[in-house]
Every structure is written in structure tokens, then in C-alpha cells.
Tab-separated table of C-alpha atoms in Angstrom:
chain	number	residue	atom	x	y	z
A	113	MET	CA	9.922	29.877	-2.059
A	114	ALA	CA	7.226	27.725	-1.786
A	115	SER	CA	4.115	29.504	-2.914
A	116	TYR	CA	1.375	27.466	-4.391
A	117	PHE	CA	-0.134	26.672	-0.994
A	118	LYS	CA	0.673	29.979	0.717
A	119	ASP	CA	-2.762	30.753	1.444
A	120	ILE	CA	-3.340	27.610	3.541
A	121	ALA	CA	-2.739	27.481	7.078
A	122	PRO	CA	-1.386	24.260	8.936
A	123	ILE	CA	-4.096	21.703	9.338
A	124	ARG	CA	-5.008	21.187	12.888
A	125	TYR	CA	-7.369	18.941	15.008
A	126	GLU	CA	-10.724	21.174	15.794
A	127	GLY	CA	-13.260	18.022	17.026
A	128	VAL	CA	-16.136	16.884	15.727
A	129	ASP	CA	-18.331	20.098	16.055
A	130	SER	CA	-15.804	22.015	13.912
A	131	THR	CA	-17.429	23.282	10.712
A	132	ASN	CA	-13.845	24.070	9.231
A	133	PRO	CA	-13.279	22.320	6.128
A	134	LEU	CA	-9.463	22.571	6.467
A	135	ALA	CA	-9.367	20.837	9.787
A	136	PHE	CA	-9.324	17.606	11.126
A	137	ARG	CA	-12.825	16.632	13.144
A	138	HIS	CA	-11.380	12.999	14.026
A	139	TYR	CA	-7.849	12.565	13.444
A	140	ASN	CA	-6.167	13.806	16.854
A	141	PRO	CA	-2.642	12.730	16.427
A	142	GLU	CA	-1.555	12.631	19.838
A	143	GLN	CA	-4.917	10.710	21.027
A	144	ILE	CA	-4.179	7.501	22.489
A	145	VAL	CA	-5.605	4.470	21.108
A	146	LEU	CA	-4.633	0.702	22.447
A	147	GLY	CA	-1.537	2.213	24.041
A	148	LYS	CA	-0.086	4.280	21.005
A	149	SER	CA	-0.802	7.696	19.852
A	150	MET	CA	-3.249	8.066	16.745
A	151	LYS	CA	-0.479	9.148	14.731
A	152	GLU	CA	1.755	5.991	15.571
A	153	GLN	CA	-1.079	3.637	15.047
A	154	LEU	CA	-1.942	5.136	11.569
A	155	ARG	CA	1.563	6.176	10.371
A	156	PHE	CA	0.106	8.192	7.502
A	157	ALA	CA	1.872	9.006	4.197
A	158	VAL	CA	1.392	11.237	1.173
A	159	CYS	CA	2.203	9.447	-2.157
A	160	TYR	CA	4.380	12.018	-4.335
A	161	TRP	CA	2.996	10.786	-7.592
A	162	HIS	CA	-0.908	11.129	-7.473
A	163	SER	CA	-0.557	14.309	-5.139
A	164	PHE	CA	2.217	16.142	-7.434
A	165	CYS	CA	2.756	14.385	-10.781
A	166	SER	CA	-0.936	13.688	-11.546
A	167	THR	CA	-2.048	16.080	-14.264
A	168	GLY	CA	-5.687	15.181	-14.146
A	169	SER	CA	-5.743	13.116	-17.209
A	170	ASP	CA	-7.861	9.688	-17.352
A	171	PRO	CA	-8.110	7.159	-20.079
A	172	PHE	CA	-10.254	9.365	-22.242
A	173	GLY	CA	-8.922	12.981	-21.741
A	174	GLY	CA	-5.695	14.881	-21.223
A	175	SER	CA	-4.623	17.212	-18.560
A	176	THR	CA	-6.559	19.425	-16.441
A	177	PHE	CA	-4.264	20.523	-13.646
A	178	GLU	CA	-1.935	23.494	-13.685
A	179	ARG	CA	0.516	23.396	-11.338
A	180	PRO	CA	3.518	25.704	-11.001
A	181	TRP	CA	6.068	22.860	-11.206
A	182	PHE	CA	4.534	21.567	-14.597
A	183	GLU	CA	6.315	24.052	-16.714
A	184	GLY	CA	8.357	27.113	-17.019
A	185	GLY	CA	12.040	25.723	-16.372
A	186	THR	CA	14.540	22.800	-17.109
A	187	ALA	CA	13.548	19.450	-16.086
A	188	LEU	CA	15.492	19.498	-13.112
A	189	GLN	CA	14.459	23.027	-12.101
A	190	LEU	CA	10.918	21.759	-12.142
A	191	ALA	CA	11.808	18.920	-10.216
A	192	GLU	CA	13.316	21.094	-7.408
A	193	LYS	CA	10.157	23.351	-7.712
A	194	LYS	CA	8.114	20.483	-7.083
A	195	ALA	CA	10.135	19.001	-4.319
A	196	GLU	CA	9.896	22.445	-2.562
A	197	GLU	CA	6.023	22.728	-2.820
A	198	SER	CA	5.281	19.142	-1.798
A	199	PHE	CA	7.221	19.399	1.221
A	200	ASP	CA	5.212	22.572	2.137
A	201	PHE	CA	2.187	20.647	1.376
A	202	PHE	CA	3.391	17.588	3.597
A	203	SER	CA	4.351	20.065	6.453
A	204	LYS	CA	0.888	21.814	6.632
A	205	LEU	CA	-0.762	18.575	6.382
A	206	GLY	CA	0.977	17.277	9.304
A	207	ALA	CA	1.536	13.793	7.764
A	208	PRO	CA	4.709	12.084	9.066
A	209	TYR	CA	5.830	10.324	5.883
A	210	TYR	CA	5.742	10.494	2.349
A	211	CYS	CA	6.391	7.664	-0.522
A	212	PHE	CA	7.969	8.238	-3.986
A	213	HIS	CA	8.923	6.278	-7.299
A	214	ASP	CA	12.492	7.277	-8.702
A	215	ARG	CA	10.884	9.074	-11.555
A	216	ASP	CA	8.336	11.108	-9.517
A	217	VAL	CA	11.104	12.968	-7.930
A	218	ALA	CA	13.794	12.981	-10.814
A	219	PRO	CA	13.452	13.354	-14.646
A	220	GLU	CA	14.454	10.528	-16.780
A	221	GLY	CA	17.496	11.636	-19.027
A	222	ALA	CA	18.556	10.492	-22.588
A	223	THR	CA	20.754	7.807	-21.187
A	224	PRO	CA	21.138	5.653	-18.060
A	225	GLN	CA	23.566	7.707	-16.684
A	226	GLU	CA	22.084	10.969	-17.353
A	227	SER	CA	18.941	9.590	-15.317
A	228	ARG	CA	20.887	8.455	-12.724
A	229	SER	CA	22.577	11.712	-12.250
A	230	ASN	CA	19.306	13.358	-12.110
A	231	PHE	CA	17.957	11.091	-9.556
A	232	LEU	CA	21.165	11.221	-7.117
A	233	HIS	CA	20.969	15.279	-7.467
A	234	MET	CA	17.309	15.248	-6.505
A	235	VAL	CA	18.030	12.761	-3.504
A	236	ASP	CA	20.232	15.356	-1.935
A	237	ILE	CA	17.482	17.860	-2.478
A	238	LEU	CA	14.985	15.289	-0.460
A	239	ALA	CA	17.162	14.796	2.260
A	240	LYS	CA	17.798	18.693	2.573
A	241	HIS	CA	13.813	18.956	2.800
A	242	GLN	CA	13.428	15.979	5.339
A	243	GLU	CA	15.896	17.409	7.621
A	244	ARG	CA	14.203	20.790	7.421
A	245	THR	CA	10.781	19.587	7.778
A	246	GLY	CA	11.302	16.592	10.226
A	247	LEU	CA	9.303	14.442	7.586
A	248	LYS	CA	10.480	10.781	7.067
A	249	LEU	CA	10.334	8.331	4.403
A	250	LEU	CA	7.470	5.410	4.526
A	251	TRP	CA	9.083	3.803	1.365
A	252	GLY	CA	10.639	4.245	-2.019
A	253	THR	CA	10.291	2.388	-5.142
A	254	ALA	CA	11.330	2.511	-8.889
A	255	ASN	CA	8.976	3.093	-11.902
A	256	LEU	CA	9.399	0.073	-13.890
A	257	PHE	CA	5.965	0.337	-16.075
A	258	SER	CA	5.713	3.887	-17.448
A	259	HIS	CA	8.525	3.963	-20.046
A	260	ARG	CA	7.809	2.170	-23.211
A	261	ARG	CA	11.034	-0.305	-22.657
A	262	PHE	CA	8.714	-1.799	-19.757
A	263	MET	CA	5.589	-2.521	-22.078
A	264	ALA	CA	6.416	-6.287	-21.657
A	265	GLY	CA	7.212	-5.952	-18.190
A	266	ALA	CA	10.564	-5.342	-16.086
A	267	ALA	CA	11.623	-8.381	-14.244
A	268	SER	CA	9.459	-10.514	-16.484
A	269	ASN	CA	10.527	-8.914	-19.752
A	270	PRO	CA	11.687	-11.346	-22.387
A	271	ASN	CA	14.518	-8.906	-23.354
A	272	PRO	CA	17.589	-9.429	-20.577
A	273	GLU	CA	18.797	-5.830	-21.569
A	274	VAL	CA	15.535	-4.559	-20.310
A	275	PHE	CA	15.945	-6.951	-16.940
A	276	ALA	CA	19.158	-5.295	-16.470
A	277	MET	CA	17.990	-1.903	-16.875
A	278	SER	CA	15.462	-2.896	-14.408
A	279	ALA	CA	17.958	-4.077	-11.881
A	280	ALA	CA	19.900	-0.707	-12.383
A	281	GLN	CA	16.975	1.342	-11.293
A	282	VAL	CA	16.108	-0.932	-8.227
A	283	ARG	CA	19.579	-0.640	-6.980
A	284	ASP	CA	19.708	3.355	-7.162
A	285	ALA	CA	16.365	3.561	-5.640
A	286	MET	CA	16.999	1.331	-2.747
A	287	ASP	CA	20.328	3.134	-2.005
A	288	ALA	CA	17.996	6.103	-2.072
A	289	THR	CA	16.077	5.066	0.066
A	290	LEU	CA	18.459	3.628	2.437
A	291	LYS	CA	20.065	7.181	2.376
A	292	LEU	CA	16.695	9.002	3.152
A	293	GLY	CA	15.848	6.706	6.020
A	294	GLY	CA	13.128	4.805	4.281
A	295	GLU	CA	11.586	2.171	6.626
A	296	ASN	CA	10.504	-0.057	3.663
A	297	TYR	CA	11.247	-0.472	-0.249
A	298	VAL	CA	8.259	-1.538	-2.390
A	299	LEU	CA	8.539	-3.647	-5.448
A	300	TRP	CA	5.866	-2.148	-7.743
A	301	GLY	CA	6.109	-3.940	-11.067
A	302	GLY	CA	2.950	-2.530	-12.616
A	303	ARG	CA	3.250	-4.765	-16.027
A	304	GLU	CA	4.563	-8.111	-14.751
A	305	GLY	CA	2.189	-10.191	-16.886
A	306	TYR	CA	1.048	-10.872	-20.117
A	307	GLU	CA	-1.185	-10.021	-22.821
A	308	THR	CA	-1.266	-13.198	-24.843
A	309	LEU	CA	0.198	-16.698	-24.222
A	310	LEU	CA	0.854	-16.900	-28.180
A	311	ASN	CA	4.150	-15.100	-27.471
A	312	THR	CA	4.769	-15.874	-23.859
A	313	ASN	CA	7.029	-18.432	-22.020
A	314	MET	CA	5.350	-18.326	-18.534
A	315	ALA	CA	8.015	-20.692	-16.908
A	316	HIS	CA	10.776	-18.641	-17.907
A	317	GLU	CA	9.058	-15.312	-16.686
A	318	PHE	CA	8.504	-17.098	-13.297
A	319	ASP	CA	11.997	-17.796	-13.108
A	320	GLN	CA	13.436	-14.452	-14.167
A	321	MET	CA	10.849	-12.907	-11.722
A	322	ALA	CA	12.391	-15.468	-8.970
A	323	ARG	CA	15.697	-14.396	-9.757
A	324	PHE	CA	15.138	-10.571	-9.721
A	325	LEU	CA	13.383	-10.989	-6.403
A	326	ASN	CA	16.482	-12.929	-4.834
A	327	MET	CA	18.796	-10.226	-6.274
A	328	VAL	CA	16.862	-7.626	-4.480
A	329	VAL	CA	16.871	-9.369	-1.194
A	330	GLU	CA	20.478	-10.003	-1.514
A	331	TYR	CA	21.330	-6.426	-2.532
A	332	LYS	CA	19.184	-5.579	0.639
A	333	HIS	CA	21.394	-7.265	2.941
A	334	LYS	CA	24.678	-6.226	1.062
A	335	ILE	CA	24.040	-2.442	2.073
A	336	GLY	CA	22.507	-3.178	5.458
A	337	PHE	CA	18.878	-1.902	4.748
A	338	LYS	CA	16.930	-2.926	7.971
A	339	GLY	CA	13.421	-2.220	6.336
A	340	ALA	CA	11.187	-4.433	4.971
A	341	ILE	CA	10.915	-5.398	1.134
A	342	LEU	CA	7.412	-5.181	-0.124
A	343	ILE	CA	5.588	-6.194	-3.047
A	344	GLU	CA	2.501	-4.724	-4.238
A	345	PRO	CA	-0.037	-7.040	-5.789
A	346	LYS	CA	-2.084	-5.762	-8.647
A	347	PRO	CA	-4.509	-7.411	-10.754
A	348	ARG	CA	-5.585	-7.019	-14.213
A	349	GLU	CA	-4.762	-3.738	-15.098
A	350	PRO	CA	-3.023	-2.778	-17.514
A	351	SER	CA	-1.904	-6.293	-18.388
A	352	LYS	CA	-4.483	-9.094	-19.323
A	353	HIS	CA	-2.950	-11.569	-16.629
A	354	GLN	CA	-0.899	-10.085	-13.732
A	355	TYR	CA	1.785	-12.357	-12.048
A	356	ASP	CA	1.246	-10.394	-8.726
A	357	PHE	CA	-2.531	-10.659	-8.976
A	358	ASP	CA	-3.356	-10.736	-5.282
A	359	THR	CA	-1.861	-11.312	-1.883
A	360	ALA	CA	-2.348	-15.331	-2.255
A	361	THR	CA	-0.761	-15.180	-5.668
A	362	VAL	CA	2.224	-13.309	-4.589
A	363	TYR	CA	2.718	-15.592	-1.782
A	364	GLY	CA	3.003	-18.381	-4.394
A	365	LEU	CA	5.623	-16.279	-6.010
A	366	LEU	CA	7.410	-15.822	-2.911
A	367	ALA	CA	7.380	-19.655	-1.985
A	368	ARG	CA	8.664	-20.457	-5.362
A	369	ALA	CA	11.507	-18.209	-4.838
A	370	GLY	CA	12.047	-19.236	-1.351
A	371	LEU	CA	11.553	-15.507	-0.109
A	372	GLU	CA	8.275	-15.801	1.989
A	373	LYS	CA	10.307	-15.195	5.076
A	374	GLU	CA	11.940	-12.251	3.299
A	375	VAL	CA	9.364	-10.353	1.286
A	376	GLN	CA	6.014	-8.957	2.481
A	377	VAL	CA	3.333	-7.054	0.741
A	378	ASN	CA	1.720	-3.843	0.537
A	379	ILE	CA	-1.956	-4.060	-0.127
A	380	GLU	CA	-3.996	-1.327	-1.721
A	381	ALA	CA	-7.660	-1.134	-1.290
A	382	ASN	CA	-8.605	-0.451	-5.033
A	383	HIS	CA	-6.456	-3.216	-6.163
A	384	ALA	CA	-8.173	-5.844	-3.703
A	385	THR	CA	-11.459	-4.959	-5.245
A	386	LEU	CA	-10.320	-5.076	-8.815
A	387	ALA	CA	-9.082	-8.672	-7.986
A	388	GLY	CA	-12.421	-9.548	-6.817
A	389	HIS	CA	-11.583	-9.300	-2.971
A	390	SER	CA	-12.555	-7.018	-0.243
A	391	PHE	CA	-9.799	-4.799	1.401
A	392	GLU	CA	-10.219	-6.886	4.608
A	393	HIS	CA	-10.107	-10.195	2.811
A	394	GLU	CA	-6.637	-9.212	1.324
A	395	VAL	CA	-5.351	-7.805	4.664
A	396	ALA	CA	-6.573	-11.028	6.750
A	397	THR	CA	-4.770	-13.107	4.163
A	398	ALA	CA	-1.618	-11.486	4.307
A	399	LEU	CA	-1.776	-11.645	8.257
A	400	ALA	CA	-2.546	-15.345	7.760
A	401	LEU	CA	0.310	-15.915	5.524
A	402	GLY	CA	2.966	-13.929	7.554
A	403	ILE	CA	3.395	-11.707	4.958
A	404	PHE	CA	1.562	-8.298	5.937
A	405	GLY	CA	3.541	-5.162	5.377
A	406	SER	CA	1.868	-2.040	4.685
A	407	LEU	CA	-1.125	-0.375	3.010
A	408	ASP	CA	-2.120	2.031	0.202
A	409	MET	CA	-5.410	3.559	1.329
A	410	ASN	CA	-7.523	4.384	-1.670
A	411	ARG	CA	-11.086	3.329	-3.265
A	412	GLY	CA	-12.352	2.443	-6.429
A	413	ASP	CA	-15.754	3.451	-8.344
A	414	PRO	CA	-18.038	0.273	-8.213
A	415	GLN	CA	-19.297	1.567	-11.689
A	416	LEU	CA	-16.069	1.686	-13.061
A	417	GLY	CA	-13.538	-1.360	-13.975
A	418	TRP	CA	-10.195	0.564	-13.434
A	419	ASP	CA	-7.744	1.808	-10.949
A	420	THR	CA	-9.482	5.100	-9.940
A	421	ASP	CA	-7.745	5.937	-7.057
A	422	GLN	CA	-10.048	7.989	-4.949
A	423	PHE	CA	-9.609	8.959	-1.172
A	424	PRO	CA	-11.115	6.420	1.184
A	425	ASN	CA	-14.782	7.182	2.649
A	426	ASN	CA	-15.955	3.619	3.558
A	427	VAL	CA	-15.766	3.692	7.588
A	428	PRO	CA	-17.256	0.166	8.199
A	429	GLU	CA	-14.893	-1.459	5.539
A	430	LEU	CA	-11.641	0.419	7.050
A	431	THR	CA	-13.096	-0.587	10.708
A	432	GLN	CA	-12.749	-4.311	9.805
A	433	THR	CA	-9.360	-3.836	8.012
A	434	LEU	CA	-7.735	-2.122	10.904
A	435	TYR	CA	-9.494	-4.311	13.615
A	436	TYR	CA	-7.344	-7.198	11.947
A	437	ILE	CA	-4.066	-5.261	11.825
A	438	LEU	CA	-4.403	-4.141	15.603
A	439	GLN	CA	-5.434	-7.721	16.722
A	440	ALA	CA	-2.144	-8.708	15.063
A	441	GLY	CA	-0.318	-6.159	16.925
A	442	GLY	CA	-0.234	-3.108	14.391
A	443	PHE	CA	1.914	-1.918	12.155
A	444	LYS	CA	5.694	-2.632	12.306
A	445	THR	CA	7.495	-0.694	9.499
A	446	GLY	CA	4.563	0.188	7.263
A	447	GLY	CA	1.544	2.613	7.434
A	448	CYS	CA	-1.267	4.074	5.627
A	449	ASN	CA	-0.208	5.608	2.349
A	450	PHE	CA	-2.593	7.607	0.525
A	451	ASP	CA	-2.378	6.175	-2.894
A	452	ALA	CA	-5.109	8.598	-4.116
A	453	LYS	CA	-5.709	11.433	-6.268
A	454	VAL	CA	-8.124	14.226	-6.525
A	455	ARG	CA	-10.722	14.158	-9.400
A	456	ARG	CA	-9.814	15.877	-12.675
A	457	GLN	CA	-12.144	18.463	-11.938
A	458	SER	CA	-10.940	19.350	-8.439
A	459	LEU	CA	-8.569	22.034	-9.578
A	460	ASP	CA	-7.662	24.138	-6.545
A	461	ALA	CA	-4.741	23.942	-4.199
A	462	ALA	CA	-7.277	23.465	-1.189
A	463	ASP	CA	-8.575	20.338	-2.979
A	464	LEU	CA	-5.645	18.309	-2.201
A	465	PHE	CA	-6.005	19.205	1.481
A	466	HIS	CA	-9.688	18.290	1.128
A	467	GLY	CA	-8.881	15.107	-0.121
A	468	HIS	CA	-6.117	13.931	2.426
A	469	ILE	CA	-8.135	15.361	5.458
A	470	GLY	CA	-11.166	13.507	4.750
A	471	GLY	CA	-9.135	10.353	4.172
A	472	MET	CA	-7.348	10.677	7.401
A	473	ASP	CA	-10.668	11.427	9.228
A	474	VAL	CA	-12.255	8.316	8.166
A	475	CYS	CA	-9.317	6.051	8.986
A	476	ALA	CA	-9.431	7.773	12.451
A	477	ARG	CA	-13.064	7.274	12.794
A	478	ALA	CA	-12.161	3.378	11.863
A	479	LEU	CA	-9.377	3.076	14.260
A	480	LEU	CA	-11.613	4.357	17.146
A	481	ALA	CA	-14.180	1.616	16.037
A	482	ALA	CA	-11.713	-1.059	15.713
A	483	GLU	CA	-10.366	-0.300	19.164
A	484	LYS	CA	-13.770	-0.513	20.686
A	485	MET	CA	-14.280	-3.851	19.029
A	486	ILE	CA	-11.058	-5.139	20.418
A	487	GLN	CA	-12.052	-3.705	23.921
A	488	ASP	CA	-15.329	-5.144	23.882
A	489	GLY	CA	-13.822	-8.498	22.829
A	490	ARG	CA	-17.248	-10.244	21.841
A	491	LEU	CA	-16.119	-10.683	18.115
A	492	ALA	CA	-12.802	-12.314	19.210
A	493	GLU	CA	-14.496	-14.533	21.896
A	494	VAL	CA	-17.125	-15.921	19.062
A	495	VAL	CA	-14.185	-16.933	16.648
A	496	ALA	CA	-12.082	-18.489	19.492
A	497	GLN	CA	-15.447	-20.591	20.386
A	498	ARG	CA	-15.827	-21.835	17.052
A	499	TYR	CA	-12.534	-23.300	16.789
A	500	ALA	CA	-12.160	-24.573	20.405
A	501	GLY	CA	-12.561	-28.102	19.513
A	502	TRP	CA	-9.182	-27.996	18.066
A	503	SER	CA	-7.572	-27.381	21.664
A	504	GLN	CA	-8.413	-31.138	22.276
A	505	PRO	CA	-5.320	-33.122	22.291
A	506	TRP	CA	-6.363	-35.517	19.484
A	507	ALA	CA	-7.164	-32.636	17.199
A	508	GLN	CA	-3.699	-31.040	18.277
A	509	ASP	CA	-2.048	-34.192	17.593
A	510	VAL	CA	-3.504	-34.103	13.912
A	511	LEU	CA	-2.226	-30.301	13.371
A	512	ALA	CA	1.218	-31.406	14.499
A	513	GLY	CA	1.174	-34.253	12.233
A	514	LYS	CA	1.165	-36.840	14.668
A	515	THR	CA	-1.932	-38.678	13.281
A	516	SER	CA	-2.279	-40.678	10.083
A	517	LEU	CA	-5.513	-40.504	7.808
A	518	ASP	CA	-6.030	-44.412	9.048
A	519	ALA	CA	-5.854	-43.300	12.630
A	520	LEU	CA	-8.211	-40.512	12.221
A	521	ALA	CA	-10.757	-42.658	10.310
A	522	ASP	CA	-10.567	-45.541	12.817
A	523	LYS	CA	-11.342	-42.664	15.752
A	524	VAL	CA	-14.399	-41.913	13.960
A	525	LEU	CA	-15.732	-45.450	13.643
A	526	GLN	CA	-14.571	-45.960	17.277
A	527	ASP	CA	-16.585	-43.145	18.666
A	528	ASN	CA	-19.579	-43.961	16.379
A	529	ARG	CA	-21.547	-40.663	16.482
A	530	ASP	CA	-22.822	-38.166	14.178
A	531	VAL	CA	-21.585	-34.560	14.475
A	532	LEU	CA	-24.064	-32.028	14.567
A	533	PRO	CA	-23.507	-28.526	12.733
A	534	VAL	CA	-23.698	-25.349	14.997
A	535	SER	CA	-24.699	-21.830	13.860
A	536	ALA	CA	-22.059	-19.608	12.486
A	537	ARG	CA	-24.100	-16.814	13.782
A	538	GLN	CA	-23.181	-14.348	10.715
A	539	GLU	CA	-26.111	-11.899	11.100
A	540	TYR	CA	-25.461	-11.479	14.783
A	541	LEU	CA	-21.927	-10.672	14.106
A	542	GLU	CA	-22.501	-8.363	11.359
A	543	ASN	CA	-25.243	-6.509	13.781
A	544	LEU	CA	-22.334	-6.334	16.564
A	545	VAL	CA	-19.796	-4.764	14.098
A	546	ASN	CA	-22.322	-2.190	13.372
A	547	ARG	CA	-22.794	-1.017	17.039
A	548	PHE	CA	-19.251	0.029	16.614
A	549	VAL	CA	-19.148	1.913	13.158
């Protein structure tokens, strides 16, 4: 029986006047926002890894957390205990989804067959917990970065044997995701990059990655998986140069592999800032390129240069992010996964709830502000007016490829008039957005 969270009651919505730290003040799952419930719009998920695998270690210190599933049994017994406790947490929090890596839920064995046996055993355990609780899987993925064999990458590894072992893990993780009703499958490379050009054949590694991606998509169709295949862009850390640096870079890889219509992106807020972008920039880029899929909701520390994976607390930033997503019709198969972890000094069981409650409330506030921005319509109207000139027939011909460079130059000379710039009104628009957040 689950016992770690036994003293914590299910988390409920109590409204903005509540002083209960273990209650939602803004996230009301059934509240209707733009025609859907808040639960449907945000599609919250809890990550298995940071919430139940994190030991509290950081780059300069070891474990600080003491969890009942960390020791006191065989590796599989502890995995079963961890699954039991995690579903107790999921249920009490009220999040509709969870996400996992294969090595989060099952221990790695001494051989590929033993690892696979452990994983298949735990997939059956997860299926029973899902049936018991009604919880759903937002996405599954394979851990192709932690084991030392992946120190030079997985799909981009110079050793074809490692490439093959990566394929074996991904196949099993995709099968598990299908069995568990997962709505997406994520390719999380982690170490797809290089540390020095002196030992790297970049063109060869690009070809390897393209082939790996194509094999994944081929297998998706073979097994009848209807969900989206997602890549999570990740810059710099841990490799010096990551091939999946940001959304635009991933799109370039997809275009090279001929998969820009088959694969989307799962965008993490902390990865966006590590790449030198804002979260909303990465989301807007993915929407513009037609590859937006899902979100990992976290934040980094501006004073630290690594992926700190903290729970979100920036309402204005998330408001703009959700505004663009809602404008585009909202999530399809994706959602808001909390790829965040409590700080290494946050030792208590309740701290896991505090982190998620705060993150969910911040997202709810941002969702409501984004709804008001859309209903107000002024921001969209300014953007539409700024590009209104392109609705003229001659400008439409330019976009449609019906006008040559010569013809366009001749038009300028025939019109024989200067073009005066107009204000972009940035300060006005920033003030407008601030009215809603």
C-alpha cells in the first residue's frame, strides 16, 4: 500500500481567497476557458523522472532526498514501490497525465534482454495503475543519455552497435507507449552532439540521425501508433554543440530527413532560455513552421548556466506563450508537462505538492489572461493591420510566385514614390499586454 503521501489529502480548488497551501487558488479544472474546460486546455502532466527519480543531487553535491523507493529491496521491488507511490501522488494532485523515460520506471539489467524483461514487467504494472486511477500517459520516451555507452550520443554515435542498442530501446519504449495509450512519443536525445570537431564527422552523424528518425516514423506507422512523434530541442548542455539546439535547428534536421510533416517538437522553457531565446519565441517559431506539439513547463535560474528545471512562476511569460497556442487552436495531442524538480533542500513529501500546485496555478492565471487578450482582440488587430498591405492583389502575386524580381523592380519605378515607415507601437503593445497580466 502507498504510504509516503498518506498524510496529504487530495488537492482541491478553493479559490483566490484560500490560505490553504495545499489547495489550488486559480486552477479550477472544470472552469470553461474559450469553450473548453481548464483541464482540457492545459492538459497537465507530471514527469516521472524529476518527481520520483531525482535524488536531490546537483553538479556539486550528492543525494539529499530520502524516499522509500530508493532502498530496501531488489531493483524491481523498488520500481514497483515507486510506481505505487507515484500514482498515489498523481491521483491526489489531480493531474490527468504523466510522462516517463523507460529507465525511470524500470531498472536497467546486465544485458539487453534483462533490461527489456524488467521494462515489460513494469509496463504491465503501469497499465494496472492507469486502469485503477484513470490516469493517462501524455508521452513516453527512451533514456538514451544516462548510460556511459551514450557518452558520444545515441543516433549520432560513431559506433553502429550503440546506434543499434538505441533502436532496441526506442522500439520497446514506442511499443509501451502504444500499449499504455500514450498520446505522443518523444525523442529525447540529450547527447546528440559533439565535444570536439577533431574526432567528429558531422556529415556522417547528420546522415545517421536522419536515418534513425526515418526508422522511428516507419515503425510508428507499422504498429499503428496514432500519436505525434516529438523531438525535444536542447542546447549546449551537456554536449558542447547539440544538433537539436533549438526549434529552428530541429526543423532543419527534419527538412534534411524529409520529415517536417511527420515530426513535431516538445518545447521546454528552460531549454529555450539556454539557447538564448524566450519560451514564447520557441513556441511561435514552432507554430510558424507547423511543427508545434507539446510543452515542458519549467524555468531556469538567470544566474546559473545549466538546466535547473524549476517550477514556473512567470505569469507574463506564460501568458504570451499560451496566447500564441490558443490563437492557433490550442493543444492537439500535446500538453503541459512539468519537467521540473523541487530544490535539493526541499525534503518533505509536501514539497512535491507545493511545487506542482504553484506551477499549475501560475499556468491557470496565464491561461485566463491569454483568454482575455484573445477576447479583447486589440493585439491581433494591430498585427493584422501591420501586414494588411500584403492582401493587395500584386502583393499576393509576389507570395504566390507569380511575380519576378524584374517585374517587381519595374513596378517600383512606375509608381515612382517613396514609402514612409509607420510606427511599430512596441511600447503601446507592451502596456496593453500588461493590462491583462
